[in-house]
Amino acid sequence: MAAFSLLTPVFIGILCVFIVVILRSRGKSSNKLQENKKKKKESKPWVDEDLQDGTEILLNDGEDKEEWQDLEEEDLLHVPFAPAHYPVDEMVKRSKHFYELLNQRRSVRFISNEPVPREVIENIIRTAGTSPSGAHTEPWTFVVVQDPEVKHKVREIIEEEEEINYHKRMGDKWVSDLKKLRTNWVKEYLDTAPFLILIFKQVYGQLPNNKKRTHYYNEISVSIACGLLLAAIQNVGLVTVTTTPLNCGPRLRVLLQRPVNEKLLMLLPVGYPSKDATVPDLKRKPLQDIMVIV
């Protein structure tokens, strides 16, 4: 018993040391986890918080499932479909011509204020509206801005946020990668272009009875529509530059009086190139670098 009594303080001391080691280890793990989270967050400065919407619809706090309604199944008529069937030679010719047309497309930041017929803008947006979409929900809104005052307000919002982006949010690597393109936060083309097209994705639909409808793959659907819009712009001899105004979505949505279910995905200034327009002498990847045949 005496020996046990003598050893008890030793055991207690060892136990205390053991507990301290465990606590320190946990503390280090926790700090490492926090650092990793921080690094993860910092490694994606281009992520726009306003666009954090997945395909899966998650109910907000206090939101009732009754607020959502799927459209009733309809006995949709299916009709015969017979598109043009070109001879092989004609197909090759048309495919080559279309490639050559789109291969001339460039991102142009020097846009003239020369007027563009509004009918042309309406037709290219009609073209974008032919895009496929998840469950044919067509989750897009194309806001066309032609009013000089509104265009300037758009520019003010974007330049204010972009200056912050270049100095703080984007990080040194991104800013360095953009140097060869000679871009910065000054966007003069937002004033000079005859039209600005702001493409909003509808994260859910709003039915006439004020209930919500799920829009499946809304961002993918709208992105495909943007691709068709770019092709349509090139087809009519106009130019644009794809602009994704980081963290400008909420303010632009308010300015343009868009509903809360719409979030800005892209902005395209559209017009003729200015007489002194220049573009970087960039080269595109050859076919063997972008196509894999299995």
Coordinates of C-alpha atoms in Angstrom, one line a residue:
M1 CA 0.0 0.0 0.0
A2 CA 2.8 2.4 0.9
A3 CA 4.5 1.7 -2.5
F4 CA 1.2 2.3 -4.3
S5 CA 0.8 5.6 -2.4
L6 CA 4.3 6.7 -3.4
L7 CA 3.6 5.8 -7.1
T8 CA 0.2 7.6 -7.2
P9 CA 1.7 11.1 -7.8
V10 CA 3.9 9.6 -10.5
F11 CA 0.8 8.1 -12.3
I12 CA -1.1 11.4 -11.9
G13 CA 1.9 13.3 -13.4
I14 CA 2.1 10.9 -16.4
L15 CA -1.7 11.2 -16.9
C16 CA -1.5 15.0 -16.9
V17 CA 1.4 14.9 -19.4
F18 CA -0.7 12.5 -21.6
I19 CA -3.7 14.8 -21.4
V20 CA -1.6 17.9 -22.3
V21 CA -0.2 16.1 -25.4
I22 CA -3.6 15.0 -26.6
L23 CA -5.0 18.6 -26.2
R24 CA -2.1 20.1 -28.0
S25 CA -2.4 17.6 -30.8
R26 CA -6.1 18.4 -31.1
G27 CA -5.3 22.1 -31.1
K28 CA -2.8 21.6 -33.9
S29 CA -5.3 19.5 -35.9
S30 CA -8.0 22.1 -35.5
N31 CA -5.6 24.9 -36.5
K32 CA -4.5 22.9 -39.6
L33 CA -8.2 22.3 -40.5
Q34 CA -8.9 26.0 -40.2
E35 CA -5.8 26.9 -42.3
N36 CA -6.8 24.4 -45.0
K37 CA -10.3 25.8 -45.0
K38 CA -8.9 29.3 -45.3
K39 CA -6.5 28.2 -48.1
K40 CA -9.4 26.5 -49.9
K41 CA -11.5 29.7 -49.7
E42 CA -8.6 31.8 -50.8
S43 CA -7.7 29.5 -53.7
K44 CA -10.9 30.3 -55.4
P45 CA -11.2 34.1 -55.4
W46 CA -13.1 34.0 -58.7
V47 CA -16.1 32.4 -57.1
D48 CA -19.0 34.9 -57.1
E49 CA -21.0 34.5 -53.8
D50 CA -24.2 35.5 -55.6
L51 CA -23.9 32.5 -58.0
Q52 CA -23.7 29.8 -55.3
D53 CA -26.7 27.8 -56.5
G54 CA -26.8 24.2 -57.3
T55 CA -29.3 22.2 -59.3
E56 CA -30.7 20.8 -56.2
I57 CA -33.2 23.1 -54.6
L58 CA -32.8 23.5 -50.8
L59 CA -35.5 25.1 -48.8
N60 CA -34.6 28.2 -46.9
D61 CA -35.3 28.5 -43.2
G62 CA -39.0 29.0 -42.7
E63 CA -39.8 28.1 -46.3
D64 CA -42.8 25.8 -46.8
K65 CA -42.8 23.0 -49.4
E66 CA -46.2 24.2 -50.3
E67 CA -44.5 27.3 -51.9
W68 CA -43.2 24.9 -54.6
Q69 CA -45.3 23.4 -57.4
D70 CA -44.3 21.2 -60.2
L71 CA -46.3 21.6 -63.4
E72 CA -48.9 18.8 -63.9
E73 CA -48.0 16.2 -66.5
E74 CA -49.4 17.1 -69.8
D75 CA -50.2 14.9 -72.8
L76 CA -47.8 16.8 -74.9
L77 CA -48.3 16.4 -78.6
H78 CA -45.3 14.9 -80.4
V79 CA -45.0 16.0 -84.1
P80 CA -42.9 14.7 -87.0
F81 CA -39.5 16.1 -87.3
A82 CA -37.6 16.2 -90.6
P83 CA -34.6 18.6 -90.7
A84 CA -32.7 19.3 -93.8
H85 CA -30.6 16.3 -95.0
Y86 CA -27.6 17.7 -96.9
P87 CA -25.3 15.7 -99.2
V88 CA -22.0 14.9 -97.7
D89 CA -20.1 17.4 -99.8
E90 CA -22.5 20.2 -98.8
M91 CA -22.2 19.2 -95.1
V92 CA -18.4 19.4 -95.2
K93 CA -18.7 22.8 -97.0
R94 CA -21.2 24.2 -94.5
S95 CA -19.2 22.9 -91.5
K96 CA -16.0 24.4 -92.8
H97 CA -17.7 27.8 -93.5
F98 CA -19.3 27.9 -90.1
Y99 CA -15.9 27.1 -88.4
E100 CA -14.1 29.8 -90.4
L101 CA -16.8 32.3 -89.4
L102 CA -16.6 31.6 -85.7
N103 CA -12.8 31.3 -85.8
Q104 CA -12.8 35.0 -86.6
R105 CA -14.5 35.7 -83.3
R106 CA -12.4 37.6 -80.8
S107 CA -13.1 39.3 -77.5
V108 CA -13.0 43.0 -78.3
R109 CA -12.8 45.7 -75.7
F110 CA -12.8 48.7 -78.1
I111 CA -16.4 49.1 -79.2
S112 CA -17.8 51.9 -81.3
N113 CA -20.9 54.0 -80.4
E114 CA -22.1 53.5 -84.0
P115 CA -25.8 52.7 -83.8
V116 CA -27.0 49.1 -84.3
P117 CA -30.5 48.2 -85.4
R118 CA -32.5 47.0 -82.5
E119 CA -34.1 44.4 -84.7
V120 CA -30.7 42.7 -85.0
I121 CA -30.4 42.5 -81.2
E122 CA -33.9 41.1 -81.0
N123 CA -33.0 38.4 -83.6
I124 CA -29.8 37.3 -81.9
I125 CA -31.6 37.0 -78.6
R126 CA -34.3 34.9 -80.3
T127 CA -31.5 32.7 -81.5
A128 CA -30.1 32.4 -77.9
G129 CA -33.7 31.5 -76.8
T130 CA -33.6 28.4 -79.1
S131 CA -31.1 26.8 -76.6
P132 CA -31.9 23.5 -75.0
S133 CA -32.7 23.6 -71.2
G134 CA -33.4 21.2 -68.4
A135 CA -37.0 19.9 -68.7
H136 CA -37.5 22.8 -71.2
T137 CA -37.8 25.3 -68.4
E138 CA -35.9 28.0 -70.4
P139 CA -34.4 29.6 -67.3
W140 CA -33.0 32.7 -68.8
T141 CA -33.7 36.4 -69.0
F142 CA -31.9 38.7 -71.4
V143 CA -31.9 42.3 -70.2
V144 CA -31.1 44.7 -73.0
V145 CA -29.8 48.1 -71.9
Q146 CA -29.7 51.0 -74.4
D147 CA -30.4 54.0 -72.2
P148 CA -27.1 55.9 -71.8
E149 CA -27.8 56.9 -68.2
V150 CA -28.5 53.3 -67.2
K151 CA -25.4 52.1 -69.1
H152 CA -23.3 54.5 -67.2
K153 CA -24.8 53.4 -63.8
V154 CA -23.9 49.8 -64.8
R155 CA -20.4 50.9 -65.6
E156 CA -20.1 52.7 -62.2
I157 CA -21.2 49.6 -60.3
I158 CA -18.9 47.3 -62.2
E159 CA -15.8 49.5 -62.1
E160 CA -16.2 50.0 -58.4
E161 CA -16.3 46.3 -57.7
E162 CA -13.7 45.5 -60.3
E163 CA -11.2 47.8 -58.7
I164 CA -11.6 45.9 -55.5
N165 CA -11.3 42.6 -57.4
Y166 CA -8.0 43.6 -59.0
H167 CA -6.5 44.9 -55.7
K168 CA -7.9 42.4 -53.3
R169 CA -10.1 39.5 -54.4
M170 CA -8.4 38.2 -57.5
G171 CA -5.0 37.6 -56.1
D172 CA -1.5 38.2 -57.6
K173 CA -1.6 35.1 -59.9
W174 CA -4.8 36.0 -61.6
V175 CA -3.8 39.7 -62.1
S176 CA -0.5 38.5 -63.4
D177 CA -2.2 36.1 -65.9
L178 CA -4.3 39.0 -67.2
K179 CA -1.3 41.3 -67.9
K180 CA -0.7 40.0 -71.4
L181 CA -4.4 40.8 -72.2
R182 CA -3.9 44.4 -71.0
T183 CA -7.1 44.4 -69.0
N184 CA -8.0 46.4 -65.9
W185 CA -11.0 47.6 -64.0
V186 CA -11.8 50.5 -66.4
K187 CA -14.6 49.4 -68.7
E188 CA -15.1 52.2 -71.2
Y189 CA -17.0 49.9 -73.6
L190 CA -19.9 49.8 -71.1
D191 CA -20.6 53.4 -72.1
T192 CA -19.7 53.3 -75.8
A193 CA -21.4 50.0 -76.8
P194 CA -24.9 50.7 -78.2
F195 CA -26.3 47.8 -76.3
L196 CA -25.5 45.9 -73.1
I197 CA -27.0 42.5 -72.8
L198 CA -27.1 41.2 -69.2
I199 CA -27.9 37.5 -69.1
F200 CA -29.7 36.4 -65.9
K201 CA -30.2 32.8 -64.8
Q202 CA -33.5 32.1 -63.1
V203 CA -32.7 29.8 -60.2
Y204 CA -36.3 28.9 -60.0
G205 CA -39.5 29.8 -61.9
Q206 CA -42.3 32.0 -60.7
L207 CA -45.7 30.7 -61.6
P208 CA -48.8 32.9 -62.0
N209 CA -50.1 31.7 -58.6
N210 CA -46.9 32.9 -57.0
K211 CA -45.6 29.4 -56.4
K212 CA -42.1 28.3 -57.4
R213 CA -41.1 25.9 -60.1
T214 CA -37.8 24.0 -60.1
H215 CA -35.4 25.0 -62.8
Y216 CA -33.1 22.0 -63.4
Y217 CA -29.5 22.6 -64.5
N218 CA -30.3 26.3 -64.7
E219 CA -26.7 27.5 -64.9
I220 CA -25.7 24.9 -67.5
S221 CA -28.8 25.8 -69.6
V222 CA -28.1 29.5 -69.5
S223 CA -24.5 29.0 -70.3
I224 CA -25.4 27.0 -73.5
A225 CA -27.7 29.9 -74.4
C226 CA -24.8 32.3 -74.0
G227 CA -22.7 30.2 -76.4
L228 CA -25.5 30.5 -79.0
L229 CA -25.7 34.2 -78.4
L230 CA -22.0 34.6 -79.0
A231 CA -22.3 32.7 -82.3
A232 CA -25.3 34.9 -83.3
I233 CA -23.3 38.1 -82.6
Q234 CA -20.4 36.9 -84.7
N235 CA -22.8 35.9 -87.5
V236 CA -24.1 39.5 -88.0
G237 CA -20.7 41.1 -87.9
L238 CA -20.8 42.6 -84.4
V239 CA -18.4 42.1 -81.6
T240 CA -18.5 41.7 -77.8
V241 CA -16.4 40.7 -74.9
T242 CA -17.6 38.1 -72.3
T243 CA -17.8 39.9 -69.0
T244 CA -18.6 38.2 -65.7
P245 CA -18.9 41.0 -63.2
L246 CA -17.7 39.5 -60.0
N247 CA -19.9 40.4 -57.0
C248 CA -21.9 42.9 -59.0
G249 CA -25.0 40.8 -59.4
P250 CA -27.1 42.0 -56.4
R251 CA -26.6 45.7 -57.2
L252 CA -27.2 45.3 -60.9
R253 CA -30.3 43.2 -60.2
V254 CA -31.7 46.1 -58.1
L255 CA -30.7 48.7 -60.7
L256 CA -32.5 46.7 -63.4
Q257 CA -35.4 45.9 -61.2
R258 CA -35.1 42.1 -61.6
P259 CA -36.8 39.7 -59.2
V260 CA -34.9 37.8 -56.5
N261 CA -35.0 34.5 -58.4
E262 CA -32.7 35.9 -61.1
K263 CA -29.0 36.0 -60.8
L264 CA -26.5 37.7 -63.2
L265 CA -24.4 35.1 -65.1
M266 CA -22.8 37.2 -67.8
L267 CA -22.8 40.7 -69.4
L268 CA -22.1 41.3 -73.1
P269 CA -21.5 44.7 -74.6
V270 CA -22.5 44.6 -78.2
G271 CA -21.6 46.8 -81.2
Y272 CA -19.2 47.4 -84.0
P273 CA -15.5 47.4 -83.3
S274 CA -14.0 50.9 -83.0
K275 CA -11.7 52.0 -85.9
D276 CA -8.6 51.7 -83.7
A277 CA -9.6 48.4 -82.1
T278 CA -6.8 45.9 -81.3
V279 CA -6.9 42.4 -79.9
P280 CA -4.1 40.2 -78.4
D281 CA -2.5 37.9 -81.0
L282 CA -3.7 34.7 -79.3
K283 CA -3.5 31.3 -80.9
R284 CA -6.2 28.6 -80.4
K285 CA -5.4 25.0 -79.6
P286 CA -5.1 22.7 -82.6
L287 CA -7.8 20.0 -83.1
Q288 CA -5.6 17.2 -81.8
D289 CA -5.3 19.0 -78.5
I290 CA -9.1 19.4 -77.9
M291 CA -10.6 16.3 -79.5
V292 CA -10.3 12.7 -78.4
I293 CA -11.7 9.8 -80.5
V294 CA -12.4 6.5 -78.8

